[in-house]
MMTF fields as JSON, N, C-alpha, C and O atoms, coordinates in Angstrom:
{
  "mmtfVersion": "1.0.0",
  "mmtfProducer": "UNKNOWN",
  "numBonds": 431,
  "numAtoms": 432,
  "numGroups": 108,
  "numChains": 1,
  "numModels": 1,
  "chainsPerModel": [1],
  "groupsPerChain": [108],
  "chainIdList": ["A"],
  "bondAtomList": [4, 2, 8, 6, 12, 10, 16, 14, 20, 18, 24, 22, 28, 26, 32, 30, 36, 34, 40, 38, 44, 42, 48, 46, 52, 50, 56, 54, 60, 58, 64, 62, 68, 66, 72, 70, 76, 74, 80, 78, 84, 82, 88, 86, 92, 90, 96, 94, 100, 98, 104, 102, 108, 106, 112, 110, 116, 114, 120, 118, 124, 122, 128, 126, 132, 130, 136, 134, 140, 138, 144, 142, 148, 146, 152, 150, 156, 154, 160, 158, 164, 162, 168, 166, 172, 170, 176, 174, 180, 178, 184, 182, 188, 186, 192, 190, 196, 194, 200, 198, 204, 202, 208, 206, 212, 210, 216, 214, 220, 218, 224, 222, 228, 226, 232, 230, 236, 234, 240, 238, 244, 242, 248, 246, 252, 250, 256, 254, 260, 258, 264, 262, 268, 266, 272, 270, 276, 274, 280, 278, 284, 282, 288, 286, 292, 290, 296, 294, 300, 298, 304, 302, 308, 306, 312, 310, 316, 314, 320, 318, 324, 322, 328, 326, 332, 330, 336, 334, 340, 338, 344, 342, 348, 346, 352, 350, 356, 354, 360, 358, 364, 362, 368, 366, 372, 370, 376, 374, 380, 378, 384, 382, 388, 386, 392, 390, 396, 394, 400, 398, 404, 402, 408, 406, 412, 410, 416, 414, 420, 418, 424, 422, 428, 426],
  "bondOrderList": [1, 1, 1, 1, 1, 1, 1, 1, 1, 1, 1, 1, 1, 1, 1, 1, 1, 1, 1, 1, 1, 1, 1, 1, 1, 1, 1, 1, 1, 1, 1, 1, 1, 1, 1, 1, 1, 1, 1, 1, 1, 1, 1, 1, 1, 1, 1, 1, 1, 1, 1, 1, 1, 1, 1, 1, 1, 1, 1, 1, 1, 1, 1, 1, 1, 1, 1, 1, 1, 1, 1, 1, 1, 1, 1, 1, 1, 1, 1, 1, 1, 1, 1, 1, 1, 1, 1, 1, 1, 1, 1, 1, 1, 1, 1, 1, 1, 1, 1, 1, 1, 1, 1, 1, 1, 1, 1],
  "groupList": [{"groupName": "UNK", "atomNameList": ["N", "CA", "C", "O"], "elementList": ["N", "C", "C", "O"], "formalChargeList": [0, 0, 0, 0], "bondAtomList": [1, 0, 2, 1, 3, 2], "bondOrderList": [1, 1, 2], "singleLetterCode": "X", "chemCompType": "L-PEPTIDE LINKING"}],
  "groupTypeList": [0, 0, 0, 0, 0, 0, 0, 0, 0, 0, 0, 0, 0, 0, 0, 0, 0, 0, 0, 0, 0, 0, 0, 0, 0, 0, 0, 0, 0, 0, 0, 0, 0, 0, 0, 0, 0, 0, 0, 0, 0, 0, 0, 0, 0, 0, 0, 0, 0, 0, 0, 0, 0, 0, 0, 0, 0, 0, 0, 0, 0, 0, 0, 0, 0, 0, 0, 0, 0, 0, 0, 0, 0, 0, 0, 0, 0, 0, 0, 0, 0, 0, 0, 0, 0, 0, 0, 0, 0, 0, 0, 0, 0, 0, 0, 0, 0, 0, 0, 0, 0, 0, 0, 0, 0, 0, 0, 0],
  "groupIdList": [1, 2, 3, 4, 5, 6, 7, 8, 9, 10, 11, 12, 13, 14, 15, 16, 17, 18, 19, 20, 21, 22, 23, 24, 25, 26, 27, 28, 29, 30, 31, 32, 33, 34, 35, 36, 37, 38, 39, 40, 41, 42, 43, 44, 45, 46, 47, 48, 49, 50, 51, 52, 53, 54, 55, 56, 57, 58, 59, 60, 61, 62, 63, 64, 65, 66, 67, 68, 69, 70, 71, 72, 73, 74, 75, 76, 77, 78, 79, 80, 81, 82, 83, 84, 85, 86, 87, 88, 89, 90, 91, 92, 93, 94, 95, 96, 97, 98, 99, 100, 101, 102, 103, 104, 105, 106, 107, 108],
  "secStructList": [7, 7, 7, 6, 6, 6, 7, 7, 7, 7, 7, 1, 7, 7, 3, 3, 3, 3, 3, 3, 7, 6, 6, 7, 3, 3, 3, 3, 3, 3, 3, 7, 7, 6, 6, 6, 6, 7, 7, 3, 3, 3, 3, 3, 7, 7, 6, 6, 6, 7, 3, 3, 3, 3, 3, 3, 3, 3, 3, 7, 1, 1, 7, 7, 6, 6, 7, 7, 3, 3, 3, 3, 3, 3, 3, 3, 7, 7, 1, 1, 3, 3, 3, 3, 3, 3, 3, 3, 3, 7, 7, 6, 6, 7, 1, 1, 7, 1, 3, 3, 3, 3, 3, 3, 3, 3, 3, 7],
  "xCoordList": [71.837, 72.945, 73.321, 73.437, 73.534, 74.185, 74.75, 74.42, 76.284, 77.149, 77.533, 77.567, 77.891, 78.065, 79.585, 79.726, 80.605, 81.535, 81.911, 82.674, 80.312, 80.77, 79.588, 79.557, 78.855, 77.734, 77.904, 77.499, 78.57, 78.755, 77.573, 77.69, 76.285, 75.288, 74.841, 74.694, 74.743, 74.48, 72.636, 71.736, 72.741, 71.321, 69.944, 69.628, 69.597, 68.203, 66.894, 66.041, 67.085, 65.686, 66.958, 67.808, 66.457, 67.021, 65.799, 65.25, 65.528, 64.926, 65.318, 66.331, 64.493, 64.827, 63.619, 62.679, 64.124, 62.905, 63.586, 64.783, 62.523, 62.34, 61.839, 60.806, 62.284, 61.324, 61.201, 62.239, 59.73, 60.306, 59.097, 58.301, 59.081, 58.173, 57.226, 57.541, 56.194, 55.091, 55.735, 56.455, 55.54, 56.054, 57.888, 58.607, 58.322, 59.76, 60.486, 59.908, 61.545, 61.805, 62.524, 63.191, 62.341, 63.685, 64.208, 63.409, 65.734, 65.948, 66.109, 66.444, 65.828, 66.087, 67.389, 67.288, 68.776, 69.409, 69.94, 69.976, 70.182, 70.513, 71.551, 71.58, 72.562, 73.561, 72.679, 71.914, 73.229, 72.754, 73.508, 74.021, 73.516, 74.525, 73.711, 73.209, 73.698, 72.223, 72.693, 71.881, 73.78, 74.753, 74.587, 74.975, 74.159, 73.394, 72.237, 72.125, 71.328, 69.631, 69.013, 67.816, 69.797, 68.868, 68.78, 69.504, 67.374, 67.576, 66.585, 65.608, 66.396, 65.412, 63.974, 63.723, 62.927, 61.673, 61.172, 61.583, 60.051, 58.989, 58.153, 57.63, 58.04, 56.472, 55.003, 54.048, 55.571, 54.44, 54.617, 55.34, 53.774, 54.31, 52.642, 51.83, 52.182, 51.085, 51.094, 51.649, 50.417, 50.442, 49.856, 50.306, 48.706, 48.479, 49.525, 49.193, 50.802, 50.988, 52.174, 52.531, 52.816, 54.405, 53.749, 52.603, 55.044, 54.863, 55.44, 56.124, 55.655, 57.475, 57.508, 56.8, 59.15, 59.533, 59.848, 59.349, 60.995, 61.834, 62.567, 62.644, 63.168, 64.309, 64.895, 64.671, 66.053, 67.591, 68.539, 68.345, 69.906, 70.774, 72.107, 72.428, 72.561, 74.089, 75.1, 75.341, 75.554, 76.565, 78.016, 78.424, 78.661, 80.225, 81.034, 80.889, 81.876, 83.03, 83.93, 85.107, 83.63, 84.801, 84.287, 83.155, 85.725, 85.077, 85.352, 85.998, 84.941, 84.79, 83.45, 82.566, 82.963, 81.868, 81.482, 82.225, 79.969, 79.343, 79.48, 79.198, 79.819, 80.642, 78.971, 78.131, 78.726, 77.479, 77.478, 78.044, 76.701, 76.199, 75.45, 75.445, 74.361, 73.539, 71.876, 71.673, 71.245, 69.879, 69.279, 69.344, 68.77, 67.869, 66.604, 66.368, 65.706, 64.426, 64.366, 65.03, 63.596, 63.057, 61.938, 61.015, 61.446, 60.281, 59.959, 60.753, 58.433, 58.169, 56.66, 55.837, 56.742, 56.143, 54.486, 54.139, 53.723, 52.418, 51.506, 50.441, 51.414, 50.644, 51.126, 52.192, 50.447, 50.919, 50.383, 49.288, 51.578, 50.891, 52.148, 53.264, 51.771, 52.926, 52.763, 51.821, 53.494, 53.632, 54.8, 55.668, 54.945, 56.452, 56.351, 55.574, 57.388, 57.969, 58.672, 59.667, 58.238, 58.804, 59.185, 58.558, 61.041, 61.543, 62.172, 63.018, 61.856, 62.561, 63.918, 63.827, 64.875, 65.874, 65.932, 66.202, 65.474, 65.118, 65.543, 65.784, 65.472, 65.414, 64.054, 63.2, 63.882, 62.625, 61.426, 60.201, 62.8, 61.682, 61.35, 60.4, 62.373, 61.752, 60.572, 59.902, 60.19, 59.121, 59.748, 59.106, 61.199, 61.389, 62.26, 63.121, 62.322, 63.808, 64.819, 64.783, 65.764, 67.182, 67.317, 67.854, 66.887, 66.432, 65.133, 64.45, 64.779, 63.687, 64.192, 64.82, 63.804, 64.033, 63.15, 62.214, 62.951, 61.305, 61.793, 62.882, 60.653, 61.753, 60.448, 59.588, 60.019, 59.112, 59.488, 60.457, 58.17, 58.115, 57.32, 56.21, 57.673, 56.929, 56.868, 57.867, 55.554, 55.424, 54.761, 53.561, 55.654, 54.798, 54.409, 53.685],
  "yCoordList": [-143.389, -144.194, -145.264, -144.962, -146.646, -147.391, -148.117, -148.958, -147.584, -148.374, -149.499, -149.257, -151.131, -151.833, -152.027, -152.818, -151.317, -151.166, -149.911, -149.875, -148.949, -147.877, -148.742, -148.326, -149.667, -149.975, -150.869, -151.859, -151.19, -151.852, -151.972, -152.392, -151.521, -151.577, -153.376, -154.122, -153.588, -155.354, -155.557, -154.773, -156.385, -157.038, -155.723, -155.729, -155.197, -154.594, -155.6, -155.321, -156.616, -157.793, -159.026, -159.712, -158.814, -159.922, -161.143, -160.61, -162.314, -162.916, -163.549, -164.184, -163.287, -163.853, -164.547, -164.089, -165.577, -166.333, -166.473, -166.634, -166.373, -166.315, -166.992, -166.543, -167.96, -168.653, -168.28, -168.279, -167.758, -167.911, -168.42, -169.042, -167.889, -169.247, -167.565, -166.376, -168.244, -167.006, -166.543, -167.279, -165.203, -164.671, -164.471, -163.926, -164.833, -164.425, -163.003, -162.355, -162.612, -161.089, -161.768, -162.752, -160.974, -161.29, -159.943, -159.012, -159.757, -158.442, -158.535, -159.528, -157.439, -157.393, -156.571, -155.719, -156.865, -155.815, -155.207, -156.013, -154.042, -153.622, -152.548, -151.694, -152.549, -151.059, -149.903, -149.928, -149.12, -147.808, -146.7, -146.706, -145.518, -144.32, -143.047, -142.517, -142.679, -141.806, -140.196, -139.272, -140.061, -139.148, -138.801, -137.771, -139.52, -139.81, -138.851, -138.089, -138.813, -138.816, -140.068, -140.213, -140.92, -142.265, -142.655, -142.312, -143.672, -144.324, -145.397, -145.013, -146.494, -147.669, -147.708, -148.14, -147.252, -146.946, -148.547, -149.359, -148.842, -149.995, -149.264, -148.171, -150.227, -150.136, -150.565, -150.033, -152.186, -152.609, -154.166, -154.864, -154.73, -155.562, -156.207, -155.292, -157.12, -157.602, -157.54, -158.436, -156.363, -155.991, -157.205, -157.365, -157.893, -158.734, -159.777, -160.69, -159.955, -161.123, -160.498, -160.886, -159.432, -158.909, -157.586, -157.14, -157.062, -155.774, -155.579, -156.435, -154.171, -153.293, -152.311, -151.324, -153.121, -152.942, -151.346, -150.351, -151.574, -150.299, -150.299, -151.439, -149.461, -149.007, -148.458, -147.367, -149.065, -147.719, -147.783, -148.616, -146.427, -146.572, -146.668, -146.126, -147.911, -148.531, -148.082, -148.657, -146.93, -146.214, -147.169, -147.323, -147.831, -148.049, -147.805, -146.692, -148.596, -148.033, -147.1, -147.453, -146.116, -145.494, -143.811, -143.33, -143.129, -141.814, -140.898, -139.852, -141.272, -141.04, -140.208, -140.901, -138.82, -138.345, -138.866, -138.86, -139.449, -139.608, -141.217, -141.885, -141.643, -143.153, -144.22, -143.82, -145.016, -145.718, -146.521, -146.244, -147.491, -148.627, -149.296, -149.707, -149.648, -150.826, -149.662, -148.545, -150.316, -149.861, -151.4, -152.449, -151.183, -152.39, -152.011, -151.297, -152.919, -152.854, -154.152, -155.147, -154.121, -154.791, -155.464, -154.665, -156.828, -157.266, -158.354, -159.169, -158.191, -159.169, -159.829, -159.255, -161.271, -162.498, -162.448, -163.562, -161.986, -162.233, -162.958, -162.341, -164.008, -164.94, -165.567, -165.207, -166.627, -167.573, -167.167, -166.626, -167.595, -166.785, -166.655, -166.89, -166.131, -166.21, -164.452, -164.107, -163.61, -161.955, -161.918, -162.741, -160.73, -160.833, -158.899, -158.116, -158.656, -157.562, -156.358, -156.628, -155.604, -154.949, -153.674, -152.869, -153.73, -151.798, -151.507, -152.198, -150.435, -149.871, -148.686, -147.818, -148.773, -147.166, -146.585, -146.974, -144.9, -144.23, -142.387, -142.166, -141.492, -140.708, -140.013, -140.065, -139.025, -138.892, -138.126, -138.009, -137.6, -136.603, -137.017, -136.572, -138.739, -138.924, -139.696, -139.793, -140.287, -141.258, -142.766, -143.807, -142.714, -143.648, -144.133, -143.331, -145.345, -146.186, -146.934, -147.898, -146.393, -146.775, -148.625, -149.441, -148.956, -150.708, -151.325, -150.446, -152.425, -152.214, -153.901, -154.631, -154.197, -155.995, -156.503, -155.803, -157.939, -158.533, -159.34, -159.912, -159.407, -160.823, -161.479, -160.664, -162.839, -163.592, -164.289, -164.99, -163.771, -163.945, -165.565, -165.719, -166.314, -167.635, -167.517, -167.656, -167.251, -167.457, -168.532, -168.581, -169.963, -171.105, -171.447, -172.388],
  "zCoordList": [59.458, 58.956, 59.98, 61.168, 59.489, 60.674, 60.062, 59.227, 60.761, 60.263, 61.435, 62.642, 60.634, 61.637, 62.333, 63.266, 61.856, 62.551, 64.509, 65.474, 63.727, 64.82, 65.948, 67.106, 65.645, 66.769, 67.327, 66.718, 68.779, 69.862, 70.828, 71.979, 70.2, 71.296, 71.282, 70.313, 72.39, 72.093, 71.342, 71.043, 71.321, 70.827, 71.425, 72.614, 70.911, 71.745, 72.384, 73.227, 71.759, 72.134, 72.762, 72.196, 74.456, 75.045, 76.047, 77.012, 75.84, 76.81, 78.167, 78.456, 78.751, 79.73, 80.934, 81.584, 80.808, 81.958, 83.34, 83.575, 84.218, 85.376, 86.354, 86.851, 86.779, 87.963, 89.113, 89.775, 89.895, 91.6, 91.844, 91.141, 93.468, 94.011, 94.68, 94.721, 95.031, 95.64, 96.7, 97.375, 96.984, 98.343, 97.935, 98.774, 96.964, 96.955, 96.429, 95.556, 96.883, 96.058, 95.407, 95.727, 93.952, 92.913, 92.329, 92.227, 91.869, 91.084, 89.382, 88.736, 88.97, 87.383, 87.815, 88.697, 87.105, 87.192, 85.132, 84.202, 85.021, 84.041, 83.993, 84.878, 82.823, 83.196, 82.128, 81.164, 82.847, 82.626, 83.237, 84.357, 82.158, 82.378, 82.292, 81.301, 83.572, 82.966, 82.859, 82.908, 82.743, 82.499, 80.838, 80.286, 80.442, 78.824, 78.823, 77.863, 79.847, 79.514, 79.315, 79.065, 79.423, 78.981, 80.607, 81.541, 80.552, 81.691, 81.756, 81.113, 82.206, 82.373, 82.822, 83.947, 81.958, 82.315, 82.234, 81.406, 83.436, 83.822, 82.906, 83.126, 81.458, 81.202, 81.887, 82.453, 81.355, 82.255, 82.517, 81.806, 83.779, 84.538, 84.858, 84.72, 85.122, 86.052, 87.428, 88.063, 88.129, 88.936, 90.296, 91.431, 89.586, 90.638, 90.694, 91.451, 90.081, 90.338, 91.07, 92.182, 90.336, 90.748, 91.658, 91.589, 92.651, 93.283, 92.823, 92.261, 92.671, 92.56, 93.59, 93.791, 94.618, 95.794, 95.674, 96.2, 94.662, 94.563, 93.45, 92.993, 92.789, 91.876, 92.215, 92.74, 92.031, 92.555, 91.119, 90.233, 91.069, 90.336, 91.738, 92.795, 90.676, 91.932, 90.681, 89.619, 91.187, 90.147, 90.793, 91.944, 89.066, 89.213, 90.349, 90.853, 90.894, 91.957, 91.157, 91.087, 90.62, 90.01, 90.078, 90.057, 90.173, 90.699, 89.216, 89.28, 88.233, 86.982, 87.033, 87.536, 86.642, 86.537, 85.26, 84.279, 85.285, 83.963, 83.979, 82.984, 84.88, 84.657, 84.665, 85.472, 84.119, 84.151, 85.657, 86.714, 85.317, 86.463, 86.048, 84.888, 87.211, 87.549, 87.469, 87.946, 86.89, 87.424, 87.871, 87.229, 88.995, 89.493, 90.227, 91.201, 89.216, 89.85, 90.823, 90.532, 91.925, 92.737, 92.788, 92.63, 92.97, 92.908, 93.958, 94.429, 94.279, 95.061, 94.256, 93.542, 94.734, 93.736, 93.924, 93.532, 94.179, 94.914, 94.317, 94.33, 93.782, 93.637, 92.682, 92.184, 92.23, 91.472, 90.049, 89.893, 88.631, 87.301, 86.589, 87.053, 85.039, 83.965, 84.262, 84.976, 83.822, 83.324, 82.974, 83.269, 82.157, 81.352, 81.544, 80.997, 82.461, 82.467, 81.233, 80.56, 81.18, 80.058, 80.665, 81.354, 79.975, 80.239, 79.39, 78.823, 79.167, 77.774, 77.997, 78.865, 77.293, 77.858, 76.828, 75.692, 77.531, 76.811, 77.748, 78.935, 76.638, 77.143, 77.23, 76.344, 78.976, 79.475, 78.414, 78.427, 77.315, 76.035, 75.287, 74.643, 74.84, 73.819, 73.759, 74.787, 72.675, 72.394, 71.817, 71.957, 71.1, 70.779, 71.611, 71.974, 72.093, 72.781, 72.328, 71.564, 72.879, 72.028, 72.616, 71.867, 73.682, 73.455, 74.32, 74.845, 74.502, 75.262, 75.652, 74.886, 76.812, 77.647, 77.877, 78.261, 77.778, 78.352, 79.243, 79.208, 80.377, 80.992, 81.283, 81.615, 81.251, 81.619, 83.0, 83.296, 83.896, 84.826, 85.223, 84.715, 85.786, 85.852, 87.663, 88.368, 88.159, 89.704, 89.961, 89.693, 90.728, 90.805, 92.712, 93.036]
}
């Protein structure tokens, strides 16, 4: 059932482009509450062009248990090239994702 009064989830398909330059770090950041079971899985990325530094969760200033945040992945630029990042949030059992993000990467 979906009703459109009870669903405040924003858009599931968001774009986003990206410019950096070779050799630069850039972050994706996203919220996420993983107090849910859900949480921000890296599908997939072009490895020769992007690294991935790190992922962390930067939980809210608030001492609320369960309270969401920030998930941010980390990246560094390694060569020059188009790739378009994809993560989906989801929980770790399921198969389907409740949204998924692309972001196009442009390394010049």
């Amino acid at each position: 059932m979906h009703n459109k009064n009870h669903n405040n989830m924003p858009d599931t398909r968001e774009d986003h482009e990206l410019s950096v330059k070779c050799g630069d770090k850039f972050k994706i950041e996203v919220e996420s509450n993983p107090s849910t079971g859900y949480k921000w899985h890296l599908l997939l990325f072009n490895e020769d062009i992007l690294k991935l530094i790190s992922s962390e969760f930067v939980p809210n200033l608030t001492n609320q248990i369960g309270s969401s945040g920030i998930e941010r992945f980390n990246f560094e630029a390694k060569k020059e090239g188009r790739t378009s990042i994809k993560i989906v949030y989801k929980r770790a059992w399921e198969k389907q994702a409740m949204k998924s993000n692309e972001y196009f990467v442009n390394v010049t």
